XYZ file of C-alpha atoms in Angstrom:
395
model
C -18.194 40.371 -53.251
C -17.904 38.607 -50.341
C -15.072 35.324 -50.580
C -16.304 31.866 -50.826
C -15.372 29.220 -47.973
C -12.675 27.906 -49.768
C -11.197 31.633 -50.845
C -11.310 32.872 -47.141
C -9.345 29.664 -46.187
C -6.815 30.618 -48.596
C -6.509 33.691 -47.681
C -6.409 33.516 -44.077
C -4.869 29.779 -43.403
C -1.782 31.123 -44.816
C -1.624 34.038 -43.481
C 2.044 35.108 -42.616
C 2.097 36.667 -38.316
C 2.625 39.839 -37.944
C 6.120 41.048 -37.216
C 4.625 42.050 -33.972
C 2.809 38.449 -32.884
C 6.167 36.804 -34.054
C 7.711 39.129 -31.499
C 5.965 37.118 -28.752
C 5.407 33.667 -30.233
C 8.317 32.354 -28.082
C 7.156 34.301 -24.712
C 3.944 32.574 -25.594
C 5.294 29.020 -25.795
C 7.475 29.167 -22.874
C 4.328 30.144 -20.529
C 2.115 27.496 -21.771
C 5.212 24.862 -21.047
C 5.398 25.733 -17.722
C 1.836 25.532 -17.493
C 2.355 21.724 -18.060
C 4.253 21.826 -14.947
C 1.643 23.228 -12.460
C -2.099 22.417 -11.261
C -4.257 22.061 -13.916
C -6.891 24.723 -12.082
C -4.096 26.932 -11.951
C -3.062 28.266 -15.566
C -2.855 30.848 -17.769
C -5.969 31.613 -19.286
C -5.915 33.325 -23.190
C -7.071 36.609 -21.735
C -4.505 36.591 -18.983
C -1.537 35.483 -21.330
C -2.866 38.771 -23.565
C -2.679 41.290 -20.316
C 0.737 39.817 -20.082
C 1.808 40.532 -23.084
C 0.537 43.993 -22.814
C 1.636 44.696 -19.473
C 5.675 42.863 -19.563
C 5.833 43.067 -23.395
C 4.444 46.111 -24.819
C 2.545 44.174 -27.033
C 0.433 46.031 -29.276
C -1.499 43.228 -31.013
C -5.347 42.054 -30.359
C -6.811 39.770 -27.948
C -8.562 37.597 -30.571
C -5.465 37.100 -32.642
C -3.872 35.785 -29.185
C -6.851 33.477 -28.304
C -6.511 32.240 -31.869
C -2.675 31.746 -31.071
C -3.361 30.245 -27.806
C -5.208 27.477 -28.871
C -2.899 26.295 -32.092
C 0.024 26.440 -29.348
C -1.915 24.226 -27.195
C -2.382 21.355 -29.473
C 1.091 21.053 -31.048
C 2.497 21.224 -27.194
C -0.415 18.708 -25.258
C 1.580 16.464 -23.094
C 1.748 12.846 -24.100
C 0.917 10.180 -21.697
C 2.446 5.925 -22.178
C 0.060 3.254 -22.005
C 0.651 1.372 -18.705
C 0.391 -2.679 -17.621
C 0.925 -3.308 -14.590
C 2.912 -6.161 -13.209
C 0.871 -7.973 -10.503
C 1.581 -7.570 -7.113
C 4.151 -4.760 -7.464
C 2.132 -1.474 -7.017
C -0.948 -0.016 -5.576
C -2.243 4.050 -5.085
C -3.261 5.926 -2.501
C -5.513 9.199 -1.908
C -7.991 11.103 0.266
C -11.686 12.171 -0.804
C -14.401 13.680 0.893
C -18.160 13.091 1.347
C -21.377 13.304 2.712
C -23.156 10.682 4.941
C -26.734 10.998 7.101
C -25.443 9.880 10.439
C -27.503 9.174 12.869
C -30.055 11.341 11.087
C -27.387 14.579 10.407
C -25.772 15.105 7.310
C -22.076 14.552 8.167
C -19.175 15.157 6.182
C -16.396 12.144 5.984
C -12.888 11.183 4.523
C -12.866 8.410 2.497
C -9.288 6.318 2.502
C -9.015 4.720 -1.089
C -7.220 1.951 -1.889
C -6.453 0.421 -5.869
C -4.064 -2.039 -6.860
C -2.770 -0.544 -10.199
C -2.498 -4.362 -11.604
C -5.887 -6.053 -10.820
C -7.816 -2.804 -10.226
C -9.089 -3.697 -6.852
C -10.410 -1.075 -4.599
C -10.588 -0.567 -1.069
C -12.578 2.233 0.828
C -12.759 2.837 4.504
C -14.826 5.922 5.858
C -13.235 7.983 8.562
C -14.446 10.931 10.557
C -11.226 13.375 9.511
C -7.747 12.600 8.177
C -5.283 12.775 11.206
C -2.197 10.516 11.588
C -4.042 8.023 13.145
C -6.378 6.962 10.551
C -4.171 7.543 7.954
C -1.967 4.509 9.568
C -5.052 2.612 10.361
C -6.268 2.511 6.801
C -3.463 0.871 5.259
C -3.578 -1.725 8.333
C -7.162 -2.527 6.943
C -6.261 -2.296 3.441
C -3.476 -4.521 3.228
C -5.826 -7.352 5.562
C -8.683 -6.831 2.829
C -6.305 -7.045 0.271
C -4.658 -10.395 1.206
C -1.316 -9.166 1.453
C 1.302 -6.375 0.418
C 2.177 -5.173 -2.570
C 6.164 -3.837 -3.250
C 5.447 0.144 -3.578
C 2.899 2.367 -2.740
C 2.555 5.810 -5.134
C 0.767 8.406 -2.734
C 0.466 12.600 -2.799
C 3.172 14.616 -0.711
C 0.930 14.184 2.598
C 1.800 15.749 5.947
C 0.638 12.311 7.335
C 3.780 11.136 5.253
C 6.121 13.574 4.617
C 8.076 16.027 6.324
C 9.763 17.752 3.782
C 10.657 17.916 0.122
C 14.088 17.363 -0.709
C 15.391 17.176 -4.708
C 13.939 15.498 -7.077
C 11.863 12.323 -5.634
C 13.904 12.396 -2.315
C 11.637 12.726 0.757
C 11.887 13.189 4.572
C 9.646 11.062 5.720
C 7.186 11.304 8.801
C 8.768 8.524 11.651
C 5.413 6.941 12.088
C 4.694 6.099 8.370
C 8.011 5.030 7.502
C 7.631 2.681 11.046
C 4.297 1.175 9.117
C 6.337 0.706 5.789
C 9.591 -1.570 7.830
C 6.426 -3.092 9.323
C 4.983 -4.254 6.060
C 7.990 -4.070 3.776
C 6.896 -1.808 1.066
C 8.188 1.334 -0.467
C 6.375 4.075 -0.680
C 7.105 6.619 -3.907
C 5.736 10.080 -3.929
C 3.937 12.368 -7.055
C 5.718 15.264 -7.833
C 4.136 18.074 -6.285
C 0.902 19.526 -8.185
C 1.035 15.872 -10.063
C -2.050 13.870 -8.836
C -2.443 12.804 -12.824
C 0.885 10.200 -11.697
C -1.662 8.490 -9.552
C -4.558 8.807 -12.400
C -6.156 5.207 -11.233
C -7.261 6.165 -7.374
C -7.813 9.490 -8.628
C -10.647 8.249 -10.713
C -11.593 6.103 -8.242
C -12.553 8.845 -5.271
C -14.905 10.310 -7.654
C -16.134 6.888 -9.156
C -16.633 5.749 -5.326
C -18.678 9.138 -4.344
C -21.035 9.374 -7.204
C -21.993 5.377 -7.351
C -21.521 4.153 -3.884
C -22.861 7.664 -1.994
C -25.539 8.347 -4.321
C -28.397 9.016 -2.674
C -26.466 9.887 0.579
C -26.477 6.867 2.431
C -28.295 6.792 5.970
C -25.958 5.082 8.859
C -26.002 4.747 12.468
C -22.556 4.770 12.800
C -19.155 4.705 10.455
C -18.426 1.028 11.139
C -22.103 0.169 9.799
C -21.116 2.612 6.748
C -18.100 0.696 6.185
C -18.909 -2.849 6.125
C -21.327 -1.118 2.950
C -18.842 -0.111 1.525
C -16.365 -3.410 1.730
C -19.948 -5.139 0.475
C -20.063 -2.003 -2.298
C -16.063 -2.930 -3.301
C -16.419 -7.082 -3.457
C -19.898 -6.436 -5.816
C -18.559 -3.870 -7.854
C -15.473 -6.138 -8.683
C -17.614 -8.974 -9.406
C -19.535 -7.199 -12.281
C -15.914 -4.889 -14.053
C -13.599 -6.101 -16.043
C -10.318 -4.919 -16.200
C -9.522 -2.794 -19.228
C -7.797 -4.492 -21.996
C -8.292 -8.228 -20.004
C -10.928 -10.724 -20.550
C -10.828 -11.444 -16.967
C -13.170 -9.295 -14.104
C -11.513 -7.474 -11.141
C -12.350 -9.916 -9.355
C -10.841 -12.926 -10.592
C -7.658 -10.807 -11.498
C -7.542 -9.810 -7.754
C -7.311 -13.485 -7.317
C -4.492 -14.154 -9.331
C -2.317 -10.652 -8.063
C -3.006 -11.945 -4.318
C -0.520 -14.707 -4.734
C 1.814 -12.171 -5.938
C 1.365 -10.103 -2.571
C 3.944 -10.112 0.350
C 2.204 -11.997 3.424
C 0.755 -10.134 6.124
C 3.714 -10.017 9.205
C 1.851 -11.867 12.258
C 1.261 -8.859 14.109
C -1.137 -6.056 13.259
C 0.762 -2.856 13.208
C -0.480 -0.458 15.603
C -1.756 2.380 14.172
C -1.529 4.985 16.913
C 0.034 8.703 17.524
C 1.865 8.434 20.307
C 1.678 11.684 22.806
C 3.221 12.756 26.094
C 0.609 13.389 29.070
C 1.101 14.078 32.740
C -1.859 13.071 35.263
C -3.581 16.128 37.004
C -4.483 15.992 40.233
C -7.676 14.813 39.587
C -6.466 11.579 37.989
C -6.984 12.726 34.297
C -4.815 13.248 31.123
C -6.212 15.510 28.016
C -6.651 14.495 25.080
C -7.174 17.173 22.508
C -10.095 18.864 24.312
C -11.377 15.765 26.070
C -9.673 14.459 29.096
C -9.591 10.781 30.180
C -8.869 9.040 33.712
C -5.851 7.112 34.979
C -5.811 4.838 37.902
C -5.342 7.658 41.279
C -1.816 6.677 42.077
C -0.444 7.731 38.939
C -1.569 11.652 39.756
C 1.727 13.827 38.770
C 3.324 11.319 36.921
C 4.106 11.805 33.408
C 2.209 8.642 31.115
C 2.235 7.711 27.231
C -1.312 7.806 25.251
C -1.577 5.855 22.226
C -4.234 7.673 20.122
C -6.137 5.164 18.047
C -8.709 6.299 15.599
C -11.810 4.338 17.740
C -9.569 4.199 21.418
C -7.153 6.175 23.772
C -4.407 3.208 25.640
C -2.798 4.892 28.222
C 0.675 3.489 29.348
C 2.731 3.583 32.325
C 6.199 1.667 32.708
C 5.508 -0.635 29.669
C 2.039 -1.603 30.839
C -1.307 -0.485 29.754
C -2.902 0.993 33.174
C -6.288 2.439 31.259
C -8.000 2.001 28.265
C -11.003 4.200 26.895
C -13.749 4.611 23.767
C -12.354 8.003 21.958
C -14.693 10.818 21.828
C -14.638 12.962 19.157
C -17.186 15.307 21.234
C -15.289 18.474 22.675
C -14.349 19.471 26.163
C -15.542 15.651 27.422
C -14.856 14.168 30.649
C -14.819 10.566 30.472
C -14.215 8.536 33.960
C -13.594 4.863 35.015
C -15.009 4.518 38.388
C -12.387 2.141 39.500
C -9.928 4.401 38.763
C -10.747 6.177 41.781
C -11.612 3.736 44.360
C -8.317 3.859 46.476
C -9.184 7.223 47.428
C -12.751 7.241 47.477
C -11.769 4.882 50.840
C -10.218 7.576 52.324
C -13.026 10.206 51.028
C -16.537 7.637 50.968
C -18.878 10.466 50.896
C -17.468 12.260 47.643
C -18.976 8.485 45.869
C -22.356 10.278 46.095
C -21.146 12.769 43.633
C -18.204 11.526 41.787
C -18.128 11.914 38.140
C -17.759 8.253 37.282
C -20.255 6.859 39.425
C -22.877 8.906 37.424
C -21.896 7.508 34.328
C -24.294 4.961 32.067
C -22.071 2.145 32.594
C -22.378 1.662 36.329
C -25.797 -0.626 36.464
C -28.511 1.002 38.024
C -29.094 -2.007 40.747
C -25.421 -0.341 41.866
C -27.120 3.217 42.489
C -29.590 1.398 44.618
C -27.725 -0.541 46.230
C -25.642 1.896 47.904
C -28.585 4.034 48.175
C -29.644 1.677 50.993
C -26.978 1.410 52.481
C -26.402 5.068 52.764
C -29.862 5.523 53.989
C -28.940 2.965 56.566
C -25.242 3.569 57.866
C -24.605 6.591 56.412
C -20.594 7.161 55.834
C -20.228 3.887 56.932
C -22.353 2.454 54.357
C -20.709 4.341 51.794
C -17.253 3.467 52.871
C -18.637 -0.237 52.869
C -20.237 -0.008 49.155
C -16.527 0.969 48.253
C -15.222 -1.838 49.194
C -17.641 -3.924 47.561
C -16.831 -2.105 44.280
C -12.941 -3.412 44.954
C -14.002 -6.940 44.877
C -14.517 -6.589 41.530
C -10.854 -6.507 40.900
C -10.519 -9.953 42.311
């Protein structure tokens, strides 16, 4: 006859292994430890640990008897985590996600910079278009201004925006820009160990928490800053109405306790640029990425600094700004200041009937008639004349 429950549990609960599974009981172990060690998409499956086995081993055992194995191994060796309490002010965490938005009627996919102070729970969110240098810096210069100050350490993932290379242990070199923004604000920054975004666990949660309540539906924009005063709104209400774990108190009025525990903003805003090399052409432009942007005339051939901002390009020239445009994010873009070109549009009147920047949006069409007449009238003359009316603007 067939055995009862209890008989079959008898029998095969106590079953002694196999001289053959004890064989590879250790090789076993040692692989799922150093599983513990690496991404948590990227381990050994039963199967895979069987194949092993088979193909490094010998092993001459079944597949079921090692799935069996597998998952008793598992449970005795889970890794154990320590309850954490923050003190207030000393830490927050950093990360990247990624969603979509409908801008401007196109589904659009953008980088969302998250913010949490590990004490008080606070978030902060600020959509970006990708995640260069540039906004990267310029989130934490609107974090720590939402925040109400700075607190001691940040914990962020081993970013290229951050880190140069690895050294031992929790040593890293350190990108010159971000540890510029750290002196600036006086905070530490302290780095997961690679494959470790668990070490972060609380702005972890939050990128996902943020997509599926604050996204969901997709919202519909007309541009990112209109997205992200929703989502400052979306951060303030949400705090309002969650409590911190284990505290009586809401986000919100914990946030106001940790902000007296926050170093004080330094009195200037750190500029959060990438700094680049560019020599004029001899058409008055430097390039930017694909797009290239104009420079006053007599700086053709010289070589100029562009600050790259994540909404602007500042162009400098012997310490002082000499042009300053909108960024486009549009490829192969030619974007011209008319007055840029003035001095020798004197010298050449008639190319102002064809000149890039004179065709642009922002010269006011009274302008375009204006010299219109006066072309129809003097010709040359009354273009070289329309010039100089354009340089009064300067005084």
């Amino acid at each position: 006859t067939a055995p009862t429950t209890v008989l079959r549990k008898n029998v095969y609960g106590t079953k002694e292994y196999s001289s053959e599974t004890k064989r590879v009981i250790p090789i076993i172990d040692q692989w799922l430890e150093d599983d513990l060690k690496n991404w948590k998409k990227q381990k050994h499956t039963a199967i895979k640990i069987f194949r092993r086995l088979q193909d490094e081993y010998d092993f001459k055992g079944s597949a079921s008897n090692i799935r069996k194995i597998v998952a008793k191994r598992r449970q005795q060796i889970q890794e154990a985590f320590i309850p954490l309490d923050f003190q207030l002010g000393h830490q927050f965490q950093f990360d990247w996600g990624e969603a979509d938005i409908i801008l401007q009627g196109r589904k659009q996919r953008i980088f969302l910079f998250c913010v949490q102070l590990s004490a008080s729970r606070m978030r902060f969110v600020r959509a970006y278009l990708h995640e260069k240098q540039e906004a990267f810096l310029d989130g934490f210069v609107h974090a720590f201004e939402f925040l109400g100050g700075v607190p001691t350490e940040g914990l962020l993932d081993n970013l290229k925006t951050a880190v140069l290379k690895i050294l031992q242990g929790r040593d890293r070199l350190e990108q010159e820009s971000f540890i510029g923004i750290q002196a600036h604000y006086v905070f530490k920054a302290e780095f997961c160990n690679p494959a470790s975004g668990n070490e972060k666990g609380r702005v972890e949660g939050t990128v996902g928490y943020i997509r599926r309540n604050a996204l969901v539906p997709l919202p519909e924009v007309q541009s990112v800053k209109e997205l992200n005063d929703y989502l400052i709104d979306w951060c303030l209400i949400e705090a309002g109405r969650t409590h911190v774990p284990n505290k009586s108190e809401t986000v919100l009025e914990m946030w106001d306790k940790e902000k007296e525990y926050l170093h004080p903003l330094p009195t200037n805003r750190f500029e959060a640029c990438k700094l680049i090399s560019c020599k004029v052409n001899k058409t008055s432009l430097i390039t930017v990425e694909t797009n290239r942007y104009s420079v006053p005339s007599n700086y053709v051939g010289q070589a100029v600094w562009a600050k790259i901002f994540v909404d602007r390009v500042i162009v400098v020239a012997q310490n002082r700004v000499i042009a300053e445009h909108t960024r486009s994010y549009d490829r192969n873009q030619m974007i011209t200041v008319l007055d840029h070109y003035l001095e020798v549009l004197l010298k050449k009147p008639r190319a102002i009937r064809d000149a890039h920047a004179f065709q642009s949006t922002e010269i006011p069409d009274v302008f375009k008639r204006f010299h219109l007449k006066m072309r129809e009238q003097e010709g040359s003359v009354g273009d070289r004349k329309f010039i100089r009316l354009l340089l009064l603007h300067r005084d």
